[in-house]
Amino acid sequence: MQNQTSSPLPTFFEDSGNGRKGIMSWLTSTDHKRIGLMYLYMVLGMFIVGVCLGLAIRLELIAPGKTIMEAQTYNAVFTLHGVIMIFIVVIPSIPAAFGNIILPIQLGAEDVAFPRLNLFSWYLYMFGTFLALLSLFTGDGPPDTGWTFYVPFSEFTTTNVNTAVAGVFILGFSSILTGLNFITTIHRLRAPGLGWKKLSLFAWSLYATGWIQVLATPVLGITVLLIMAERILGVGLFDPAKGGDPILYQHLFWIYSHPAVYIMVLPAMGVVSEIIPVFARKPIFGYKAIAFSSLMIAFAGSLVWAHHMFTSGMSDTAVMIFSLLTFIVAIPSAIKVFNWIATLYKGSIFIEPPLLYALGFIFLFSIGGLTGLVLGSAGTDVHVHDTYFVVSHFHYVIFGGTGFGLFGAMHYWFPKIYGRMYNKNVATTGWTILMIGFNLLYFPLFIIGLEGMPRRYYDYLPQYHTGHLISTIGSWVLAAGLIVMFANLYVGMKKGKKVGRNPWGGATLEWFTPSPPPLLNFDNEPDSSRNPYRYKGVKRDE
Ligand code: HEM
Ligand SMILES: [Cu+2]
């Protein structure tokens, strides 16, 4: 991975800053770029595991009755798929990987505020992942509760819930510390002249995300500890048989897990806000509105958790209030979408793979967001709650949203990180296959969901067969798209054409340093007082 650059300084691949060589130079590195890459590779590796589990679920559902696995195995497979995708893949994906790699450079800083804590967070992440995977092979077999660990079932299932929730607890710590590190970095390490109004929108999105990570994640940590207290010590908190309250569990769980969807999606929105103006060659429309809407989403998103509980038997007043509040979160999300479209309007658009992913995000996330209103409206939610409509909705939001945001970030910052360019035609082909596969896979699920197909079921009535069949075929198309995308990036990393500092003509600070950047990020003082979205005079060097 060595590269020449126009700079006399060695790249961060060549100079680890700790005097060590080989794998140890990575495992002991406090360089934010190396830590970010270690997150990225782990996240992508675990993503592939999660995708294989998803493909297994789809294969089982290709026809009614048993196809490839037993019912109990099925329960374990969808639980693991959910746990891996949510806690190990999507939550750390953009912030821990690209936040780490890009944020300090965009701020004109040499590293994050607490580099050693940053490395420690990565080890916590590895340890939490290890525990979650360990739950597969120890005790009474893998957990079968679904990623939500709902009580009272999670209290008396004999499967290995304890190890899995211990893993989630540790993963939570990693996320909190990363959030804390980013908040401090943004407050303290901005280069002179880089005021809040010159902050990149990606940095704004990480700032808003950081606050959710710090404030909401502890609630999840305590909640899963309480599950363990109940399972191991027999304390009666949630189990009605012991005088506990299962609805209390649902409240505590969703007080974290709804804001967590914004931990997942805000950074992706930040990526999209970076990509759109660069490829439209136009200053971002509504900079302040986009920055402020991130904070508004973080705030308002913390008040809507009980929209997951409309059918749980809570009071009608609570149902109405949470339904209303949910509609309010739609406003800042829509503000962003309108501003992106307005940025594209009359721009001199050049279509390249990062832009395709950003457009894919807008398209898929809008479908996910609008169907979210169907779920947020208490009247309609009662009919589709716990059906495949929900499964489709959240895949459009988290996979179509965060997943495509992550792929967009990979294609956008790839030349910066490796100093090379992947094959753009193959990247476009991969994107096209992914878009077709994605919609084939998930759109039919809206329809069978509306018709009443419940989620988390192993078997189904024959009337749902066509929808399931199309969806399973779609999962193969999607997998093919992923293979094309990953293979292309891998080849590009090894053999791609070398690029200079600024292959897209971006105006945020990372584009003014060599590709790959040197250890301390810059070879000469960057102009940190420049407007990050002003493209006049910014040359695109190919
Ligand atoms: C090839 C890709 C994927 C396929 C084929 C797939 C398929 C599925 C299927 C069939 C279910 C089971 C629904 C049920 O019975 O309730 C499911 C659940 C789920 N998926 Fe995926 N999925 C994929 C990717 C993703 C991604 C990228 C994410 C996260 C961003 C994700 C997150 C989840 C979650 C959280 C659940 C819920 C698990 C639970 O009910 O406990 N999936 N997926
Ligand atoms: Cu929610």
Coordinates of C-alpha atoms and ligand atoms in Angstrom, one line a residue:
M1 CA 0.0 0.0 0.0
Q2 CA 2.9 2.3 -0.4
N3 CA 2.4 5.4 -2.6
Q4 CA 4.4 8.2 -3.9
T5 CA 2.9 11.6 -3.3
S6 CA 3.9 15.1 -4.3
S7 CA 4.9 15.6 -0.7
P8 CA 8.4 14.9 0.8
L9 CA 6.7 13.5 3.9
P10 CA 6.1 9.7 4.2
T11 CA 2.4 8.8 4.2
F12 CA 0.6 7.5 7.3
F13 CA 0.9 4.0 5.8
E14 CA 4.7 4.3 5.8
D15 CA 5.1 6.2 9.1
S16 CA 3.2 4.8 12.0
G17 CA 4.6 7.2 14.5
N18 CA 5.3 4.5 17.0
G19 CA 8.5 3.1 15.5
R20 CA 7.0 -0.4 15.1
K21 CA 6.6 -2.4 11.9
G22 CA 4.0 -4.7 10.4
I23 CA 0.8 -5.6 12.3
M24 CA 2.1 -4.3 15.6
S25 CA 2.5 -0.8 14.2
W26 CA -1.3 -0.9 13.6
L27 CA -2.4 -2.5 16.8
T28 CA -0.5 0.1 18.9
S29 CA -1.1 3.1 16.7
T30 CA -2.8 6.1 18.1
D31 CA -3.0 7.7 14.7
H32 CA -6.7 8.5 14.0
K33 CA -6.4 7.4 10.4
R34 CA -5.0 4.0 11.2
I35 CA -7.6 3.5 14.0
G36 CA -10.3 4.6 11.5
L37 CA -9.1 2.0 9.0
M38 CA -9.0 -0.7 11.6
Y39 CA -12.6 0.1 12.4
L40 CA -13.5 0.1 8.7
Y41 CA -12.0 -3.3 8.0
M42 CA -13.6 -4.9 11.0
V43 CA -17.0 -3.3 10.2
L44 CA -16.8 -4.5 6.6
G45 CA -15.8 -8.0 7.7
M46 CA -18.7 -8.2 10.1
F47 CA -21.0 -6.7 7.5
I48 CA -20.2 -9.6 5.2
V49 CA -21.0 -12.0 8.1
G50 CA -24.2 -10.2 8.7
V51 CA -25.1 -10.3 5.0
C52 CA -24.5 -14.1 4.9
L53 CA -26.9 -14.5 7.8
G54 CA -29.4 -12.3 6.0
L55 CA -29.0 -14.4 2.8
A56 CA -29.6 -17.5 5.0
I57 CA -32.9 -16.0 6.4
R58 CA -34.0 -15.2 2.9
L59 CA -33.1 -18.7 1.6
E60 CA -35.2 -20.2 4.4
L61 CA -38.1 -18.0 3.4
I62 CA -38.0 -18.8 -0.3
A63 CA -40.8 -21.2 0.1
P64 CA -43.3 -22.1 2.9
G65 CA -42.3 -24.8 5.4
K66 CA -38.8 -25.9 6.2
T67 CA -36.2 -25.2 3.5
I68 CA -32.7 -25.1 4.9
M69 CA -32.8 -24.9 8.7
E70 CA -34.8 -25.7 11.8
A71 CA -37.1 -23.2 13.4
Q72 CA -34.9 -22.7 16.5
T73 CA -31.8 -22.1 14.2
Y74 CA -33.9 -19.6 12.3
N75 CA -34.6 -17.7 15.6
A76 CA -30.9 -17.6 16.4
V77 CA -30.0 -16.5 12.8
F78 CA -32.3 -13.5 12.7
T79 CA -31.2 -12.5 16.2
L80 CA -27.5 -12.6 15.3
H81 CA -28.2 -10.9 12.0
G82 CA -29.9 -8.0 13.9
V83 CA -27.3 -7.8 16.7
I84 CA -24.4 -7.8 14.3
M85 CA -25.9 -5.4 11.8
I86 CA -27.0 -2.9 14.5
F87 CA -24.4 -2.9 17.2
I88 CA -21.3 -4.1 15.4
V89 CA -21.8 -2.8 11.9
V90 CA -24.0 0.2 11.5
I91 CA -23.5 2.1 14.7
P92 CA -19.7 2.3 14.5
S93 CA -19.6 2.3 10.7
I94 CA -19.5 5.9 9.5
P95 CA -18.6 7.7 12.8
A96 CA -15.9 5.3 14.1
A97 CA -14.4 4.6 10.6
F98 CA -14.8 7.7 8.5
G99 CA -15.3 10.1 11.4
N100 CA -11.9 9.0 12.7
I101 CA -10.2 9.1 9.4
I102 CA -11.6 12.4 8.1
L103 CA -12.8 14.6 11.0
P104 CA -9.4 15.7 12.3
I105 CA -8.2 16.5 8.8
Q106 CA -11.3 18.5 8.1
L107 CA -10.7 20.5 11.3
G108 CA -7.1 21.2 10.3
A109 CA -6.0 19.2 13.4
E110 CA -3.2 16.6 13.8
D111 CA -5.3 14.0 15.6
V112 CA -8.4 13.6 17.8
A113 CA -8.5 15.2 21.3
F114 CA -7.7 11.9 23.1
P115 CA -5.7 9.6 20.8
R116 CA -5.0 6.9 23.3
L117 CA -8.6 6.8 24.4
N118 CA -9.4 6.4 20.7
L119 CA -7.3 3.3 20.5
F120 CA -8.8 2.0 23.7
S121 CA -12.3 2.5 22.2
W122 CA -11.3 0.3 19.3
Y123 CA -10.1 -2.5 21.7
L124 CA -13.4 -2.2 23.5
Y125 CA -15.2 -2.6 20.2
M126 CA -13.1 -5.7 19.4
F127 CA -13.8 -7.1 22.8
G128 CA -17.6 -6.5 22.6
T129 CA -17.6 -8.1 19.2
F130 CA -15.7 -11.0 20.5
L131 CA -18.3 -11.5 23.3
A132 CA -21.2 -11.3 20.9
L133 CA -19.6 -13.9 18.7
L134 CA -18.7 -16.0 21.8
S135 CA -22.4 -16.3 22.7
L136 CA -22.7 -18.5 19.6
F137 CA -20.5 -21.2 20.7
T138 CA -20.9 -21.3 24.5
G139 CA -23.7 -22.0 27.0
D140 CA -27.0 -23.2 25.7
G141 CA -26.5 -21.9 22.1
P142 CA -26.9 -18.6 20.5
P143 CA -29.6 -16.1 21.7
D144 CA -33.0 -16.4 20.1
T145 CA -34.7 -13.2 21.4
G146 CA -34.3 -10.9 18.4
W147 CA -31.9 -8.0 18.7
T148 CA -34.4 -6.2 21.0
F149 CA -34.0 -8.7 23.9
Y150 CA -37.6 -8.2 24.8
V151 CA -38.6 -9.3 28.3
P152 CA -40.0 -11.5 29.7
F153 CA -38.8 -14.0 27.0
S154 CA -35.2 -12.8 27.3
E155 CA -35.4 -13.6 31.0
F156 CA -36.3 -17.2 30.8
T157 CA -34.8 -18.4 27.5
T158 CA -32.0 -20.8 28.3
T159 CA -30.0 -19.6 25.3
N160 CA -26.9 -17.5 25.9
V161 CA -28.4 -14.1 26.4
N162 CA -25.9 -13.1 29.1
T163 CA -22.8 -13.2 27.0
A164 CA -24.6 -11.4 24.1
V165 CA -25.8 -8.6 26.3
A166 CA -22.4 -8.3 28.0
G167 CA -21.0 -7.8 24.5
V168 CA -23.6 -5.1 23.8
F169 CA -22.7 -3.4 27.1
I170 CA -19.0 -3.2 26.1
L171 CA -19.8 -2.1 22.5
G172 CA -21.9 0.7 24.1
F173 CA -18.8 1.9 26.0
S174 CA -16.8 2.0 22.9
S175 CA -19.5 4.2 21.2
I176 CA -19.8 6.6 24.2
L177 CA -16.0 7.1 24.3
T178 CA -15.9 7.8 20.5
G179 CA -18.7 10.3 20.8
L180 CA -17.0 12.0 23.7
N181 CA -13.7 12.2 21.8
F182 CA -15.3 13.7 18.7
I183 CA -17.3 16.3 20.7
T184 CA -14.1 17.4 22.5
T185 CA -12.1 17.4 19.2
I186 CA -14.7 19.6 17.5
H187 CA -14.7 22.1 20.4
R188 CA -11.0 22.2 21.1
L189 CA -9.0 21.3 18.1
R190 CA -10.4 23.4 15.2
A191 CA -7.5 25.2 13.5
P192 CA -7.3 29.0 13.9
G193 CA -9.8 30.7 11.8
L194 CA -12.1 27.6 11.5
G195 CA -15.1 29.0 13.3
W196 CA -18.4 27.1 13.9
K197 CA -19.8 28.6 10.7
K198 CA -16.9 27.1 8.7
L199 CA -17.3 23.6 10.1
S200 CA -17.9 21.0 7.4
L201 CA -21.4 19.5 7.4
F202 CA -19.9 16.1 8.1
A203 CA -18.3 17.5 11.2
W204 CA -21.7 19.0 12.2
S205 CA -23.4 15.7 11.8
L206 CA -20.7 13.9 13.9
Y207 CA -21.1 16.6 16.5
A208 CA -24.9 16.0 16.8
T209 CA -24.2 12.2 16.7
G210 CA -21.7 12.5 19.5
W211 CA -24.2 14.0 21.9
I212 CA -26.7 11.2 21.2
Q213 CA -23.9 8.7 21.8
V214 CA -22.9 10.2 25.1
L215 CA -26.4 10.9 26.4
A216 CA -28.4 7.9 25.2
T217 CA -26.0 5.0 25.2
P218 CA -25.7 4.8 29.0
V219 CA -29.4 4.1 29.2
L220 CA -28.9 1.0 27.0
G221 CA -25.9 -0.1 29.1
I222 CA -27.9 0.1 32.3
T223 CA -30.9 -1.7 30.7
V224 CA -28.9 -4.7 29.5
L225 CA -27.2 -4.8 32.9
L226 CA -30.6 -5.0 34.5
I227 CA -31.5 -8.0 32.2
M228 CA -28.4 -9.7 33.5
A229 CA -29.3 -8.8 37.1
E230 CA -32.6 -10.4 36.6
R231 CA -31.3 -13.5 34.9
I232 CA -28.4 -14.1 37.2
L233 CA -29.5 -12.7 40.5
G234 CA -33.3 -13.2 40.1
V235 CA -34.1 -9.6 40.8
G236 CA -37.8 -8.9 39.8
L237 CA -37.6 -5.8 37.6
F238 CA -39.2 -6.7 34.3
D239 CA -40.7 -10.1 34.8
P240 CA -44.4 -9.8 35.8
A241 CA -44.2 -13.2 37.6
K242 CA -41.8 -11.5 40.0
G243 CA -43.8 -8.3 40.3
G244 CA -41.8 -6.6 37.5
D245 CA -43.0 -4.5 34.5
P246 CA -42.2 -5.6 31.0
I247 CA -43.4 -2.3 29.5
L248 CA -40.7 -0.5 31.6
Y249 CA -38.1 -2.6 29.8
Q250 CA -39.6 -1.5 26.4
H251 CA -39.4 2.2 27.5
L252 CA -35.8 1.8 28.6
F253 CA -34.8 -0.1 25.5
W254 CA -36.3 2.4 23.1
I255 CA -35.1 5.5 25.0
Y256 CA -31.7 4.4 23.6
S257 CA -32.7 2.5 20.5
H258 CA -34.8 5.2 18.8
P259 CA -32.1 7.9 19.1
A260 CA -29.7 5.1 18.0
V261 CA -31.3 5.2 14.6
Y262 CA -30.0 8.8 14.4
I263 CA -26.6 7.7 15.5
M264 CA -26.9 5.5 12.4
V265 CA -28.3 8.0 10.0
L266 CA -27.0 11.4 10.9
P267 CA -23.4 10.7 9.9
A268 CA -24.7 9.3 6.6
M269 CA -26.5 12.5 6.0
G270 CA -23.3 14.3 6.7
V271 CA -21.6 12.3 4.0
V272 CA -24.3 13.1 1.5
S273 CA -24.0 16.8 2.4
E274 CA -20.3 16.6 1.6
I275 CA -20.8 14.8 -1.7
I276 CA -23.7 16.7 -3.3
P277 CA -22.2 20.2 -3.5
V278 CA -18.8 18.9 -4.8
F279 CA -20.4 17.1 -7.7
A280 CA -22.8 19.9 -8.4
R281 CA -20.0 22.4 -8.3
K282 CA -22.2 24.7 -6.3
P283 CA -22.1 26.0 -2.7
I284 CA -24.3 23.9 -0.5
F285 CA -27.8 25.4 -0.4
G286 CA -28.9 26.2 3.2
Y287 CA -25.7 25.5 5.1
K288 CA -27.2 26.7 8.3
A289 CA -30.4 24.9 7.9
I290 CA -28.6 21.6 7.3
A291 CA -26.2 22.1 10.2
F292 CA -29.0 23.1 12.5
S293 CA -31.4 20.4 11.4
S294 CA -28.8 17.8 12.6
L295 CA -29.0 19.2 16.1
M296 CA -32.8 19.4 15.8
I297 CA -32.9 15.7 14.7
A298 CA -30.7 14.8 17.7
F299 CA -32.9 16.7 20.1
A300 CA -36.4 15.9 18.7
G301 CA -35.3 12.3 18.0
S302 CA -34.8 11.8 21.7
L303 CA -38.4 12.5 22.5
V304 CA -40.2 9.9 20.2
W305 CA -39.1 6.5 21.5
A306 CA -42.5 5.2 22.5
H307 CA -43.7 5.1 18.8
H308 CA -42.3 1.6 18.9
M309 CA -44.9 0.8 21.6
F310 CA -48.2 1.9 20.3
T311 CA -49.6 -1.6 20.6
S312 CA -48.0 -2.3 24.0
G313 CA -51.0 -1.1 26.0
M314 CA -49.7 2.2 27.2
S315 CA -52.2 5.0 27.7
D316 CA -54.1 6.6 24.8
T317 CA -52.7 10.0 25.8
A318 CA -49.1 8.7 25.5
V319 CA -49.9 7.2 22.2
M320 CA -51.2 10.5 20.8
I321 CA -48.3 12.6 22.2
F322 CA -45.7 10.2 20.8
S323 CA -47.4 10.0 17.5
L324 CA -47.4 13.8 17.2
L325 CA -43.8 14.1 18.3
T326 CA -42.8 11.6 15.7
F327 CA -44.2 13.7 12.9
I328 CA -42.1 16.6 14.1
V329 CA -38.9 14.7 13.5
A330 CA -39.9 14.4 9.9
I331 CA -39.4 18.1 9.5
P332 CA -35.6 18.4 9.9
S333 CA -35.1 15.3 7.8
A334 CA -37.2 16.8 5.0
I335 CA -35.3 20.1 5.4
K336 CA -32.1 18.2 4.5
V337 CA -33.6 16.5 1.5
F338 CA -35.0 19.8 0.1
N339 CA -31.6 21.5 0.6
W340 CA -29.8 18.7 -1.2
I341 CA -32.2 18.9 -4.1
A342 CA -31.9 22.7 -4.2
T343 CA -28.1 22.3 -4.3
L344 CA -28.3 20.0 -7.3
Y345 CA -30.8 22.3 -9.0
K346 CA -29.0 24.2 -11.8
G347 CA -25.6 22.9 -10.7
S348 CA -23.0 21.7 -13.2
I349 CA -23.5 18.2 -12.2
F350 CA -20.8 15.6 -13.1
I351 CA -22.0 12.1 -12.4
E352 CA -19.4 10.0 -10.6
P353 CA -19.8 6.9 -8.3
P354 CA -19.9 8.9 -5.0
L355 CA -22.7 11.1 -6.3
L356 CA -24.6 8.0 -7.4
Y357 CA -24.4 6.6 -3.9
A358 CA -25.6 10.0 -2.5
L359 CA -28.6 10.0 -4.9
G360 CA -29.2 6.3 -4.0
F361 CA -29.3 7.4 -0.4
I362 CA -31.8 10.2 -1.0
F363 CA -34.1 7.9 -3.0
L364 CA -34.0 4.9 -0.6
F365 CA -34.0 7.0 2.6
S366 CA -37.0 8.9 1.3
I367 CA -39.0 5.7 0.8
G368 CA -37.9 4.6 4.3
G369 CA -38.7 7.9 5.9
L370 CA -42.1 8.3 4.2
T371 CA -43.2 4.8 5.2
G372 CA -42.0 5.7 8.7
L373 CA -44.9 8.2 8.8
V374 CA -47.2 5.3 8.2
L375 CA -45.7 3.7 11.3
G376 CA -45.6 6.9 13.3
S377 CA -49.3 7.5 12.8
A378 CA -50.9 5.5 15.6
G379 CA -54.0 4.6 13.6
T380 CA -52.1 2.9 10.8
D381 CA -49.3 1.5 12.9
V382 CA -51.7 -0.8 14.7
H383 CA -52.3 -2.6 11.4
V384 CA -48.7 -3.0 10.3
H385 CA -47.0 -3.3 13.6
D386 CA -44.7 -6.4 13.7
T387 CA -45.3 -7.2 10.1
Y388 CA -42.9 -7.3 7.2
F389 CA -43.9 -3.7 6.5
V390 CA -41.6 -2.8 9.4
V391 CA -38.8 -5.0 8.2
S392 CA -38.9 -3.3 4.8
H393 CA -39.2 0.2 6.4
F394 CA -36.1 -0.2 8.5
H395 CA -34.0 -1.8 5.8
Y396 CA -34.8 1.2 3.6
V397 CA -33.8 3.5 6.4
I398 CA -30.7 1.8 7.8
F399 CA -29.4 -0.1 4.8
G400 CA -30.6 2.2 2.1
G401 CA -29.7 5.2 4.3
T402 CA -26.7 4.4 6.4
G403 CA -25.5 1.5 4.2
F404 CA -25.5 3.6 1.0
G405 CA -24.0 6.5 3.0
L406 CA -21.2 4.3 4.0
F407 CA -20.7 3.0 0.4
G408 CA -20.8 6.7 -0.7
A409 CA -18.1 7.6 1.9
M410 CA -16.0 4.6 0.7
H411 CA -16.1 5.8 -2.9
Y412 CA -15.7 9.5 -2.1
W413 CA -12.7 9.3 0.3
F414 CA -11.1 6.2 -1.3
P415 CA -8.6 8.2 -3.4
K416 CA -7.7 10.4 -0.3
I417 CA -7.0 7.3 1.8
Y418 CA -5.2 5.2 -0.7
G419 CA -3.9 7.7 -3.2
R420 CA -5.4 5.7 -6.0
M421 CA -8.6 5.6 -7.9
Y422 CA -10.9 2.5 -8.4
N423 CA -12.4 1.7 -11.8
K424 CA -15.3 4.1 -12.1
N425 CA -17.2 2.1 -14.7
V426 CA -17.1 -1.0 -12.6
A427 CA -18.2 1.1 -9.6
T428 CA -21.2 2.4 -11.6
T429 CA -22.1 -1.2 -12.6
G430 CA -21.9 -2.3 -9.0
W431 CA -24.1 0.6 -7.9
T432 CA -26.7 -0.3 -10.6
I433 CA -26.9 -3.9 -9.5
L434 CA -27.1 -2.9 -5.9
M435 CA -30.0 -0.5 -6.6
I436 CA -31.9 -3.2 -8.5
G437 CA -31.2 -5.9 -6.0
F438 CA -32.1 -3.7 -3.0
N439 CA -35.5 -2.8 -4.4
L440 CA -36.2 -6.4 -5.5
L441 CA -35.3 -7.6 -2.1
Y442 CA -37.2 -5.2 0.1
F443 CA -40.0 -3.6 -1.9
P444 CA -42.1 -6.8 -2.0
L445 CA -41.9 -7.0 1.7
F446 CA -43.9 -3.7 2.0
I447 CA -46.7 -5.5 0.1
I448 CA -46.8 -8.8 2.0
G449 CA -46.4 -6.8 5.2
L450 CA -49.5 -4.8 4.4
E451 CA -51.3 -8.1 3.6
G452 CA -50.4 -9.3 7.1
M453 CA -47.2 -11.3 6.9
P454 CA -45.8 -11.1 10.5
R455 CA -42.1 -10.6 11.1
R456 CA -39.8 -13.1 12.7
Y457 CA -41.9 -16.0 11.5
Y458 CA -40.2 -19.1 10.2
D459 CA -43.2 -20.3 8.1
Y460 CA -46.0 -18.6 6.2
L461 CA -49.3 -19.1 4.4
P462 CA -49.1 -19.8 0.6
Q463 CA -50.6 -16.4 -0.3
Y464 CA -47.3 -14.8 0.7
H465 CA -45.2 -17.0 -1.5
T466 CA -44.7 -14.8 -4.5
G467 CA -43.5 -11.8 -2.4
H468 CA -41.1 -13.9 -0.5
L469 CA -39.8 -15.6 -3.7
I470 CA -39.1 -12.2 -5.4
S471 CA -37.4 -10.9 -2.3
T472 CA -35.1 -13.9 -2.0
I473 CA -34.1 -13.6 -5.7
G474 CA -33.5 -9.9 -5.0
S475 CA -31.1 -10.9 -2.1
W476 CA -29.0 -12.7 -4.7
V477 CA -28.9 -9.8 -7.0
L478 CA -27.9 -7.5 -4.1
A479 CA -25.2 -9.9 -3.0
A480 CA -23.8 -9.9 -6.6
G481 CA -23.7 -6.1 -6.5
L482 CA -21.8 -6.2 -3.2
I483 CA -19.3 -8.6 -4.7
V484 CA -18.7 -6.3 -7.7
M485 CA -18.4 -3.2 -5.4
F486 CA -16.0 -4.8 -2.9
A487 CA -13.9 -6.5 -5.6
N488 CA -13.6 -3.3 -7.5
L489 CA -12.4 -1.3 -4.4
Y490 CA -10.0 -4.1 -3.5
V491 CA -8.4 -4.1 -7.0
G492 CA -8.4 -0.3 -6.9
M493 CA -6.5 -0.3 -3.6
K494 CA -3.8 -2.5 -5.1
K495 CA -3.6 -1.4 -8.7
G496 CA -5.7 1.7 -9.2
K497 CA -4.4 4.7 -11.1
K498 CA -2.5 7.1 -8.8
V499 CA -4.2 10.4 -8.0
G500 CA -3.2 13.8 -6.7
R501 CA -4.5 15.7 -3.7
N502 CA -7.9 16.7 -5.1
P503 CA -9.4 14.3 -7.6
W504 CA -13.0 15.5 -7.1
G505 CA -12.3 19.2 -6.7
G506 CA -13.5 19.3 -3.1
A507 CA -13.1 22.4 -0.9
T508 CA -12.9 20.9 2.6
L509 CA -9.5 20.7 4.1
E510 CA -8.8 17.0 3.5
W511 CA -8.5 17.8 -0.2
F512 CA -5.5 20.1 0.3
T513 CA -3.3 17.6 1.8
P514 CA -1.4 14.7 0.0
S515 CA -3.2 11.5 -0.8
P516 CA -2.6 9.4 1.4
P517 CA -2.0 12.1 4.0
P518 CA 1.2 12.1 6.1
L519 CA 1.2 11.1 9.8
L520 CA 0.3 14.5 11.2
N521 CA -2.1 15.2 8.3
F522 CA -0.6 18.2 6.5
D523 CA 2.6 18.9 4.8
N524 CA 2.0 22.7 5.0
E525 CA -0.3 24.9 6.8
P526 CA -3.8 24.6 5.3
D527 CA -5.9 27.7 4.8
S528 CA -8.3 26.8 7.5
S529 CA -10.4 30.0 7.2
R530 CA -11.6 29.1 3.8
N531 CA -15.3 28.5 3.1
P532 CA -15.7 24.7 2.9
Y533 CA -18.3 24.8 0.1
R534 CA -16.9 27.5 -2.2
Y535 CA -15.5 25.9 -5.4
K536 CA -14.3 29.0 -7.2
G537 CA -10.6 28.7 -7.8
V538 CA -10.5 25.1 -6.5
K539 CA -8.9 22.9 -9.2
R540 CA -9.8 19.3 -9.8
D541 CA -6.6 17.5 -10.5
E542 CA -7.0 14.1 -12.1
Ligands
HEM1 C1 -28.1 -8.9 2.1 C2 -28.6 -8.1 3.0 C3 -29.7 -8.3 4.0 C4 -30.7 -9.2 3.9 C5 -30.9 -10.3 2.9 C6 -31.5 -9.0 5.1 C7 -32.7 -9.8 5.4 C8 -33.3 -9.7 6.6 C9 -34.4 -10.6 7.0 C10 -35.1 -11.6 6.1 C11 -34.8 -10.3 8.3 C12 -35.8 -11.0 9.1 C13 -37.0 -10.3 9.3 C14 -37.8 -11.0 10.3 O1 -38.1 -12.2 10.2 O2 -38.3 -10.3 11.2 C15 -33.9 -9.2 8.7 C16 -33.9 -8.7 9.9 C17 -33.1 -7.6 10.3 N1 -32.2 -7.0 9.6 FE1 -31.6 -7.5 7.7 N2 -31.0 -8.0 5.8 C18 -29.9 -7.5 5.1 C19 -29.1 -6.5 5.5 C20 -29.3 -5.7 6.7 C21 -28.5 -4.6 7.0 C22 -27.4 -3.9 6.2 C23 -29.0 -4.2 8.3 C24 -28.5 -3.0 9.1 C25 -28.2 -1.9 8.5 C26 -30.0 -5.1 8.7 C27 -30.7 -5.1 9.9 C28 -31.6 -5.9 10.3 C29 -32.3 -6.0 11.6 C30 -32.0 -5.0 12.7 C31 -33.2 -7.0 11.6 C32 -34.1 -7.4 12.8 C33 -33.6 -8.6 13.5 C34 -34.6 -8.9 14.5 O3 -35.8 -9.0 14.2 O4 -34.2 -9.1 15.6 N3 -30.2 -6.1 7.7 N4 -33.0 -8.9 7.7
CU2 CU -38.1 4.8 16.6

